[in-house]
CSV table of C-alpha atoms and ligand atoms in Angstrom, one decimal:
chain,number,residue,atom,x,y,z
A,1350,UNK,CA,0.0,0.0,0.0
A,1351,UNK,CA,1.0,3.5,-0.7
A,1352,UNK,CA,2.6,5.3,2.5
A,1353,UNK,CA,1.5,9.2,3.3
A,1354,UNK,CA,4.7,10.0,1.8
A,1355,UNK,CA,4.4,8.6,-1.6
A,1356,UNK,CA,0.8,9.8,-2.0
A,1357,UNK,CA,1.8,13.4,-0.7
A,1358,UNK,CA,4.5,12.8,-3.6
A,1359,UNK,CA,2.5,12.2,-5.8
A,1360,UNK,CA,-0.4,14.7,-4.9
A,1361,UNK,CA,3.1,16.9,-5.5
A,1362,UNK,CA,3.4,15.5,-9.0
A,1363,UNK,CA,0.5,15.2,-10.1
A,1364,UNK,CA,0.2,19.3,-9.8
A,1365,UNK,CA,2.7,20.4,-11.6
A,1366,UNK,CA,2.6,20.9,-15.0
A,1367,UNK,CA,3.9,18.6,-17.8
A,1368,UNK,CA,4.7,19.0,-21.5
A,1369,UNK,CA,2.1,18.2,-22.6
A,1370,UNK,CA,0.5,21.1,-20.6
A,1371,UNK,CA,3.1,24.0,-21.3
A,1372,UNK,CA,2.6,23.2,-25.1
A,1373,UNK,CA,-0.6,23.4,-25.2
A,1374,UNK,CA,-0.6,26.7,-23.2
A,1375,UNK,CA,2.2,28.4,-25.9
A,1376,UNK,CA,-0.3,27.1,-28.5
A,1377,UNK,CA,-2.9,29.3,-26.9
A,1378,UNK,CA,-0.8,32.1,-26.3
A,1379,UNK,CA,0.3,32.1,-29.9
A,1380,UNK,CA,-3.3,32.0,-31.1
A,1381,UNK,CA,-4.6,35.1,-28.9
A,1382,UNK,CA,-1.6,36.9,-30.1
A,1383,UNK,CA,-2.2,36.2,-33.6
A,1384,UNK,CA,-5.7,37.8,-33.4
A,1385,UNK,CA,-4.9,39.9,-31.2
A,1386,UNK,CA,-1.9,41.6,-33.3
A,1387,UNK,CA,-5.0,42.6,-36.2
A,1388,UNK,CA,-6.6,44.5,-33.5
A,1389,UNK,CA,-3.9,46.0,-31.6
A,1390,UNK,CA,-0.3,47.5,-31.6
A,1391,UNK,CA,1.7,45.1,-29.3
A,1392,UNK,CA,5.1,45.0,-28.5
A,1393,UNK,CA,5.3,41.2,-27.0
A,1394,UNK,CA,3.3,38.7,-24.9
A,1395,UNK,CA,4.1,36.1,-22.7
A,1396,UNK,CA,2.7,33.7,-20.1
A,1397,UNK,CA,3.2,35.2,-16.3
A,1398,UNK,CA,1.4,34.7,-13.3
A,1399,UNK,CA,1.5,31.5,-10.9
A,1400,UNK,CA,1.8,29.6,-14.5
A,1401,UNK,CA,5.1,30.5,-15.0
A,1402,UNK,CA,6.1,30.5,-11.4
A,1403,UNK,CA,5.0,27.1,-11.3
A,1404,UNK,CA,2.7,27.6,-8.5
A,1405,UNK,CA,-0.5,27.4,-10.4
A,1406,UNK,CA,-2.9,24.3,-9.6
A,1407,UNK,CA,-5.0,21.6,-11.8
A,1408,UNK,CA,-7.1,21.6,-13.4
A,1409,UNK,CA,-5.1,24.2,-15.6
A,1410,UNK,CA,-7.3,27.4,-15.9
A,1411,UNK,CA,-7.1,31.3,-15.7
A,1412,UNK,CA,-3.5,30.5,-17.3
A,1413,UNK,CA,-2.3,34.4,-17.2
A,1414,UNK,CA,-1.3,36.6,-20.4
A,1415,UNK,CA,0.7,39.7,-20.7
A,1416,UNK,CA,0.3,41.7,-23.9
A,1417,UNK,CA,2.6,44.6,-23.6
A,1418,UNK,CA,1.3,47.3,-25.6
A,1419,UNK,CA,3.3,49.0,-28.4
A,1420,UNK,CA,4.3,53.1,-27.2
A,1421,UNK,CA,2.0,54.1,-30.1
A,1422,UNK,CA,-1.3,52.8,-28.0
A,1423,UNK,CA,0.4,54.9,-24.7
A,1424,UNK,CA,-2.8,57.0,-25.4
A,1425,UNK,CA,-4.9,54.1,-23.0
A,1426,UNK,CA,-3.1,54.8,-19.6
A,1427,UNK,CA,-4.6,58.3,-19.8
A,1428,UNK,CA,-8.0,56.6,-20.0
A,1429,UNK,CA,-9.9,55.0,-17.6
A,1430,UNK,CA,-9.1,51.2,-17.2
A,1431,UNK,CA,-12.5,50.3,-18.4
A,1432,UNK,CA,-11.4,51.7,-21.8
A,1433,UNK,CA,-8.7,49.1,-22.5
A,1434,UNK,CA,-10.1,46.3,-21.0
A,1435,UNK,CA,-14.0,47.1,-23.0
A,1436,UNK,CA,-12.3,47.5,-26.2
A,1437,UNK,CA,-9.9,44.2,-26.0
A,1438,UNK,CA,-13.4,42.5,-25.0
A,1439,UNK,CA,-14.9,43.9,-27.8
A,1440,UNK,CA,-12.3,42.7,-30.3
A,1441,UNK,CA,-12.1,39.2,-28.5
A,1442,UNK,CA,-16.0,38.6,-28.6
A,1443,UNK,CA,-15.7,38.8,-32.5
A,1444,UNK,CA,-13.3,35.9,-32.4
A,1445,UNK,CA,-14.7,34.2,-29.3
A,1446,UNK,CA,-18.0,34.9,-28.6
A,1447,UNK,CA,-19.4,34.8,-25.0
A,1448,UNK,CA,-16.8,32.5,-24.2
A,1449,UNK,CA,-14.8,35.7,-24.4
A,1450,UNK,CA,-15.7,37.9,-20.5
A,1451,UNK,CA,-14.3,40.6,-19.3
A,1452,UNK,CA,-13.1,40.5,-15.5
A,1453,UNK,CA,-11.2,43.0,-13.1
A,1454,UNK,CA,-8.2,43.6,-14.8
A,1455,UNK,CA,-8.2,41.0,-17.8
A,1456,UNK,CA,-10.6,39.0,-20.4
A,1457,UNK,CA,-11.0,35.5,-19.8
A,1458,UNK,CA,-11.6,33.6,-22.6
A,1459,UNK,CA,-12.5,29.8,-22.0
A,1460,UNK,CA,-11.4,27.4,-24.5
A,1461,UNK,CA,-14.8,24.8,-23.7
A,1462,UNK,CA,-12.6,22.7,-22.1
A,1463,UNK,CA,-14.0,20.6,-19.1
A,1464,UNK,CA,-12.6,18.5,-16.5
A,1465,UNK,CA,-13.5,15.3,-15.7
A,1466,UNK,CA,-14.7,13.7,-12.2
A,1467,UNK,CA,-10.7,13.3,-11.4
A,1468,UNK,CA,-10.0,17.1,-12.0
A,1469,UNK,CA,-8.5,15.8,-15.7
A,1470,UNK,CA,-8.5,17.6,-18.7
A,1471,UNK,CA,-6.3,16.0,-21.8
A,1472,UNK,CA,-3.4,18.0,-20.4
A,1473,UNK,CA,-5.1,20.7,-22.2
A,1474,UNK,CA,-6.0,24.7,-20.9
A,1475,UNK,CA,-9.1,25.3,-19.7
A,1476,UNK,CA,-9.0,29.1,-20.2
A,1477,UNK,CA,-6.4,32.2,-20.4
A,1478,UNK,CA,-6.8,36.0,-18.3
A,1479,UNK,CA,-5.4,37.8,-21.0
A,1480,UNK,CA,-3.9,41.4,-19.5
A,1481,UNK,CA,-3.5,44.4,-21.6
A,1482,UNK,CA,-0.1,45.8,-19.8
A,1483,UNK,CA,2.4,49.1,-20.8
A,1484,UNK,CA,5.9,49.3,-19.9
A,1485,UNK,CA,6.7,51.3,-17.1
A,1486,UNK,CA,10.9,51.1,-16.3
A,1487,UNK,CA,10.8,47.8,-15.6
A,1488,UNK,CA,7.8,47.2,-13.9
A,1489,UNK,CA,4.2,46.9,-15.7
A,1490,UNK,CA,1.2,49.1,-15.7
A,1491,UNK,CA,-2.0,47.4,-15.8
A,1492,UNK,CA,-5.7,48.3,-15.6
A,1493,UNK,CA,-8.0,47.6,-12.2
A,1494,UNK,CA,-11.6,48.1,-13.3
A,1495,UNK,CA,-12.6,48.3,-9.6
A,1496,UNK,CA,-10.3,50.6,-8.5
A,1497,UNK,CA,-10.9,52.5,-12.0
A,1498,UNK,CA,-7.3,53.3,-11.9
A,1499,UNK,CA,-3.8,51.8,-13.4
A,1500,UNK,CA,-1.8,49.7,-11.5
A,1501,UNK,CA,1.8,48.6,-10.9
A,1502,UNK,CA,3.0,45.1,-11.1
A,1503,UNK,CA,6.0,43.2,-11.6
A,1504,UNK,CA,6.1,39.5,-12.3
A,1505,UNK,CA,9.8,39.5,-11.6
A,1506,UNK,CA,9.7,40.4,-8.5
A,1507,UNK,CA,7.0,37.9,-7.7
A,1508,UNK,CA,8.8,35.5,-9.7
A,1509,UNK,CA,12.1,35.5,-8.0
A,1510,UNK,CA,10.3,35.9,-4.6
A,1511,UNK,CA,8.3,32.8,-4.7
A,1512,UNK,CA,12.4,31.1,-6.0
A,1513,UNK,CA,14.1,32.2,-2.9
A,1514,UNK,CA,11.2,30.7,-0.3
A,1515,UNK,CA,11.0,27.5,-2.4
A,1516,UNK,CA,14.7,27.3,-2.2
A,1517,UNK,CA,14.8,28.0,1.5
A,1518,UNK,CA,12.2,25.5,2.2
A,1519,UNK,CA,14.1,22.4,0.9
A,1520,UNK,CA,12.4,23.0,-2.6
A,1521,UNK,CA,9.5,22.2,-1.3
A,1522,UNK,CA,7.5,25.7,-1.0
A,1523,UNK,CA,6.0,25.4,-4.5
A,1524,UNK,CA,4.3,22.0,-4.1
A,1525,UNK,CA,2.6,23.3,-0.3
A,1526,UNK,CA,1.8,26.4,-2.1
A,1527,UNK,CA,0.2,24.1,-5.4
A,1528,UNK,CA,-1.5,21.7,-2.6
A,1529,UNK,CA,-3.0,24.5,-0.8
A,1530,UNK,CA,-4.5,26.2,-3.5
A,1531,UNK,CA,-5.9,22.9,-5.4
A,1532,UNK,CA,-7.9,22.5,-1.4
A,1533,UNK,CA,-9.0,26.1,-2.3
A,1534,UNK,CA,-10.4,25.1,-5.6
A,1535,UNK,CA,-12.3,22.2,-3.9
A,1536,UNK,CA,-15.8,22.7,-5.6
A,1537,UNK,CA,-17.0,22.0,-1.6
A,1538,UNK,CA,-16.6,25.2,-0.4
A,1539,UNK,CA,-18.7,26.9,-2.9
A,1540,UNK,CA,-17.6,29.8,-3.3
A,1541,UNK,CA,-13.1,29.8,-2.9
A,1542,UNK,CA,-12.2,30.4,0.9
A,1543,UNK,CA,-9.3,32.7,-0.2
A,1544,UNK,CA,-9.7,35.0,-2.6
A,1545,UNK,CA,-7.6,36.0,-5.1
A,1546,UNK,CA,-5.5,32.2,-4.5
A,1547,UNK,CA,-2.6,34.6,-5.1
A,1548,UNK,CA,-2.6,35.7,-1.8
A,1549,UNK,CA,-1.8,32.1,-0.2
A,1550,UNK,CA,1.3,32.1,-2.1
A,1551,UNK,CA,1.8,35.8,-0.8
A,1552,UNK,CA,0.9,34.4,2.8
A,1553,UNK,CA,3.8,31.1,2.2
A,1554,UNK,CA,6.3,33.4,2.2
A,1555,UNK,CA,5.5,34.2,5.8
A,1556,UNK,CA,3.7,31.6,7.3
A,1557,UNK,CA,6.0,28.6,5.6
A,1558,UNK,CA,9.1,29.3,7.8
A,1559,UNK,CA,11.8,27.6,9.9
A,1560,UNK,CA,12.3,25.0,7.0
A,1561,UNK,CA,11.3,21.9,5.4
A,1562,UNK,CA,10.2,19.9,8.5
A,1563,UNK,CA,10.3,16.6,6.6
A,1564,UNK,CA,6.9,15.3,6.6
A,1565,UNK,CA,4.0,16.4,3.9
A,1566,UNK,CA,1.6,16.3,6.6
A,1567,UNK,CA,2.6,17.8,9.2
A,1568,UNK,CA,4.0,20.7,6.8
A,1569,UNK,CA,0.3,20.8,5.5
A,1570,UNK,CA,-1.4,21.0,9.4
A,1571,UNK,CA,0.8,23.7,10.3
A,1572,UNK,CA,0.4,25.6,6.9
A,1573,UNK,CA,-3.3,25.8,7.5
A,1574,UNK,CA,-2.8,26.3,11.2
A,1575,UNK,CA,-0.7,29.6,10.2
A,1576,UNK,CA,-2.9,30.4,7.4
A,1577,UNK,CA,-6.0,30.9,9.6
A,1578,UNK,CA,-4.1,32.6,12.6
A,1579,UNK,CA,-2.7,35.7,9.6
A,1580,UNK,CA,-5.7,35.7,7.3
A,1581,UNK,CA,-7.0,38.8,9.2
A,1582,UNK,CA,-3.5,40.5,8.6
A,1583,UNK,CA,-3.2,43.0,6.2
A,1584,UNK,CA,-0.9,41.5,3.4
A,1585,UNK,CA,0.7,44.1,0.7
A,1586,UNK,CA,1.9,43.1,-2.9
A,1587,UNK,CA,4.9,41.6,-2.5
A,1588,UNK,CA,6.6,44.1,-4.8
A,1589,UNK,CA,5.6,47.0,-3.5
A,1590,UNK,CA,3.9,48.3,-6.6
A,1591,UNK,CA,-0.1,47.4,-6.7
A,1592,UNK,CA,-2.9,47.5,-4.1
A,1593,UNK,CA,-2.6,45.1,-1.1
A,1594,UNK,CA,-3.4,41.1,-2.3
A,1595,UNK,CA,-5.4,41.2,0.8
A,1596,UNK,CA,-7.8,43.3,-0.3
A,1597,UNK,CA,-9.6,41.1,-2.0
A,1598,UNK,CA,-11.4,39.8,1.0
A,1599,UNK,CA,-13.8,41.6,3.0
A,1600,UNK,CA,-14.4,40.9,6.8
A,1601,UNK,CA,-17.1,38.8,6.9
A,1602,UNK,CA,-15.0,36.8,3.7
A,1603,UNK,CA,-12.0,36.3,6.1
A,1604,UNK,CA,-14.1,35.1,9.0
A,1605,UNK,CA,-15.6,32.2,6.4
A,1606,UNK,CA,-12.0,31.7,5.7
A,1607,UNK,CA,-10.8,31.6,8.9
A,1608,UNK,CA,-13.4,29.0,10.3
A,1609,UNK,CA,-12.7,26.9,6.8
A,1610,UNK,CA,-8.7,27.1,7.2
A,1611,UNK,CA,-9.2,25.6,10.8
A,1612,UNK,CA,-11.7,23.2,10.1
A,1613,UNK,CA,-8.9,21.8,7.4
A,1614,UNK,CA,-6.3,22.2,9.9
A,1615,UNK,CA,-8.3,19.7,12.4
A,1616,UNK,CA,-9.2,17.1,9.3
A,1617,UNK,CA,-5.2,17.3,9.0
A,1618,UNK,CA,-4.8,16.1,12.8
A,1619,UNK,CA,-7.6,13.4,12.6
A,1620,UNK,CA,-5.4,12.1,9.6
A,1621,UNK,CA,-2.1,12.0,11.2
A,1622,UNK,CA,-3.8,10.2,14.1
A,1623,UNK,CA,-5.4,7.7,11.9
A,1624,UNK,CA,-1.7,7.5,10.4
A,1625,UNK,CA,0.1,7.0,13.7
A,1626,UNK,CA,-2.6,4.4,14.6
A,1627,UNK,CA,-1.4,2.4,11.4
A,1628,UNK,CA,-4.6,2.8,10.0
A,1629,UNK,CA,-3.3,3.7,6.6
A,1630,UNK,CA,-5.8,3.5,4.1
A,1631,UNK,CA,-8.4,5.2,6.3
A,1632,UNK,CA,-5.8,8.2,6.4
A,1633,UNK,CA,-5.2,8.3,2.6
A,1634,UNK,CA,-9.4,8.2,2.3
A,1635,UNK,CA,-9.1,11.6,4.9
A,1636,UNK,CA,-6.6,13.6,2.8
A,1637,UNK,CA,-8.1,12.8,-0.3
A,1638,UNK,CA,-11.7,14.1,1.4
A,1639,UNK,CA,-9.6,17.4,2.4
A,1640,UNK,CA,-7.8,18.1,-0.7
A,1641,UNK,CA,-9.9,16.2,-3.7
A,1642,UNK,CA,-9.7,13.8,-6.5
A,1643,UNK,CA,-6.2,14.1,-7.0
A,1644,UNK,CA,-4.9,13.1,-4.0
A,1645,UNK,CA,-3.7,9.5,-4.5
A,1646,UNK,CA,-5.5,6.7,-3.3
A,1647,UNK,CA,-3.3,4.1,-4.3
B,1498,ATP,N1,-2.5,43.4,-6.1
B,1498,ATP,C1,-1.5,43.2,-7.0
B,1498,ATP,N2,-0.5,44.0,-7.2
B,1498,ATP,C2,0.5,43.7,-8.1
B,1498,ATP,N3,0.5,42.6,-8.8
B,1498,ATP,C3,-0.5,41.7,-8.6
B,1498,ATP,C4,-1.5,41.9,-7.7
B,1498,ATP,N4,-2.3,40.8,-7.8
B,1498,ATP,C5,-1.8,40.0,-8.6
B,1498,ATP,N5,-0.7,40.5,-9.2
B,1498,ATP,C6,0.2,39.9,-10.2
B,1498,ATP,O1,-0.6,39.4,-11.2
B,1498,ATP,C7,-0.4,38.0,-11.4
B,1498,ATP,C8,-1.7,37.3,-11.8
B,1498,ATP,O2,-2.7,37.5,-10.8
B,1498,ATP,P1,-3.7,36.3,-10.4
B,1498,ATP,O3,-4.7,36.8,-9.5
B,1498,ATP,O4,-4.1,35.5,-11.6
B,1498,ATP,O5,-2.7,35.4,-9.5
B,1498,ATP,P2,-1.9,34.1,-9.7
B,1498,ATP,O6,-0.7,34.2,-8.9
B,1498,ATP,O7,-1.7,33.9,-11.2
B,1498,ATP,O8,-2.8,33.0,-9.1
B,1498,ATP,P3,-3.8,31.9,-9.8
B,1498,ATP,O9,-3.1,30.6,-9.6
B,1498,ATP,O10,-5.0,32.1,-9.0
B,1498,ATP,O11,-4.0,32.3,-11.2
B,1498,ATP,C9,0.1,37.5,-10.0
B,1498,ATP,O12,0.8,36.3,-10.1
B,1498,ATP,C10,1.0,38.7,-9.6
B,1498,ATP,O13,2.2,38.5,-10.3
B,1499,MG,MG1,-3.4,33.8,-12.5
């Protein structure tokens, strides 16, 4: 029978991405950019996000887009966000259709790809964010519809952030961050406990600390553990540059998530019991009910 250890590895695994994945992703990317350049003066594109950070989760969705405007289409940062972000809807929908909708500070456009009762889809994209962005020095401006104002980014900094805790933490960080986030996609919950899923990868950089303790599970009790003691903190953007990744939540948002984070931190504890009681399969059934379909069975 599998031991904790080899189905936590291959939870690990089984979230990352694979070739499959990444060219089917570039395919996608080339094929927005193809339409996109009739509509549009742009100076380059290329994935970002957790995608390219490697801290994105299954089933592959949201995969994130820059398209770095040309200077000749400058004239949009003087304009309110909406402006940008309507008229790359507008162009999208022609190619698209409703599958093309226009979001915060992107377009999603979903490729009809669904994923099966295991969380599987063909190794293929389920949809992209694609981000109108200018050049700004070396950071980004981007549009925030909801703020109804520009804002800084810089997937660099993130980027190099999220390498130097994953290399502090045994290379582990990325696969607790991926784990974490594919419990935060668990249909269960409804709506997402933590919202945007960027800021548990914000929060790892504090709350997974004092190294790689050795054991998946216990790693995963105390992440949650940590998670619901600082969701109430306010956490900033990592680079210094856009609105706080907190913001995203309201109180009564961060209460829900604070009661869900503990309730997974005791399911973790009931499992490591049922582990240290030998009772092995019944603790591979309880972190598969935690985390979902992909956690290993056998
Ligand atoms: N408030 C912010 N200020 C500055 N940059 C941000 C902010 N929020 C997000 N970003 C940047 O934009 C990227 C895309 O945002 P998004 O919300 O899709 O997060 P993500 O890390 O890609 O997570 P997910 O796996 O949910 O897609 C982030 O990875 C980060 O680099
Ligand atoms: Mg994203």
């Amino acid at each position: 029978m599998l031991t904790l250890d080899e189905a936590f590895r291959k939870f690990k695994s089984r979230l990352e991405l694979n070739e499959k994945e990444t060219t089917n992703a570039s395919n996608r990317q080339q094929e927005v950019r193809d339409y996109l350049d009739t509509k549009f003066k742009i100076d380059r594109s290329f994935l970002t996000g957790s995608y390219a950070r490697w801290t994105k989760t299954k089933p592959l969705k949201d995969v994130d887009i820059f398209f770095v405007m040309k200077a000749s289409e400058n004239h949009y940062v003087s304009k309110a966000p909406s402006v940008i972000l309507t008229d790359f809807h507008d162009a999208l929908v022609q190619k698209y259709g409703d599958r093309a909708r226009k979001q915060n500070r992107s377009i999603n456009v979903d490729f009809g790809v669904k994923a099966d009762s295991e969380d599987n889809t063909d190794y293929r994209v389920i949809s992209v964010d694609i981000v109108p962005a200018f050049d700004q020095g070396s950071d980004f401006q981007i549009p925030d519809n909801e703020l109804g104002k520009w804002i800084g980014t810089n997937p660099k900094i993130h980027a190099d952030k999220a390498v130097a805790a994953h290399q502090a933490y045994s290379n582990e960080w990325k696969g607790l961050v991926r784990m974490v986030k594919y419990w935060n996609n668990n249909p269960k919950h409804g709506d997402k406990p933590i919202k945007p899923s960027f800021l548990i990868e914000v929060m790892a950089m504090q709350c997974l600390h004092g190294g790689w303790g050795g054991a998946f599970d216990r790693e995963m009790q105390g992440f949650f553990a940590t998670l619901a003691d600082r969701i109430f903190d306010e956490w900033p953007d990592p680079a210094g540059l856009g609105p706080a990744i907190s913001d995203g939540m309201n109180h009564a948002r961060k209460q829900r998530a604070q009661t869900l984070l503990k309730t997974a931190e005791r399911e973790a504890t009931l499992a490591i019991n049922l582990a240290r009681q030998g009772r092995n399969g019944e603790a591979l059934r309880a972190w598969r009910e935690l985390f979902g379909p992909k956690f290993p069975l056998s």
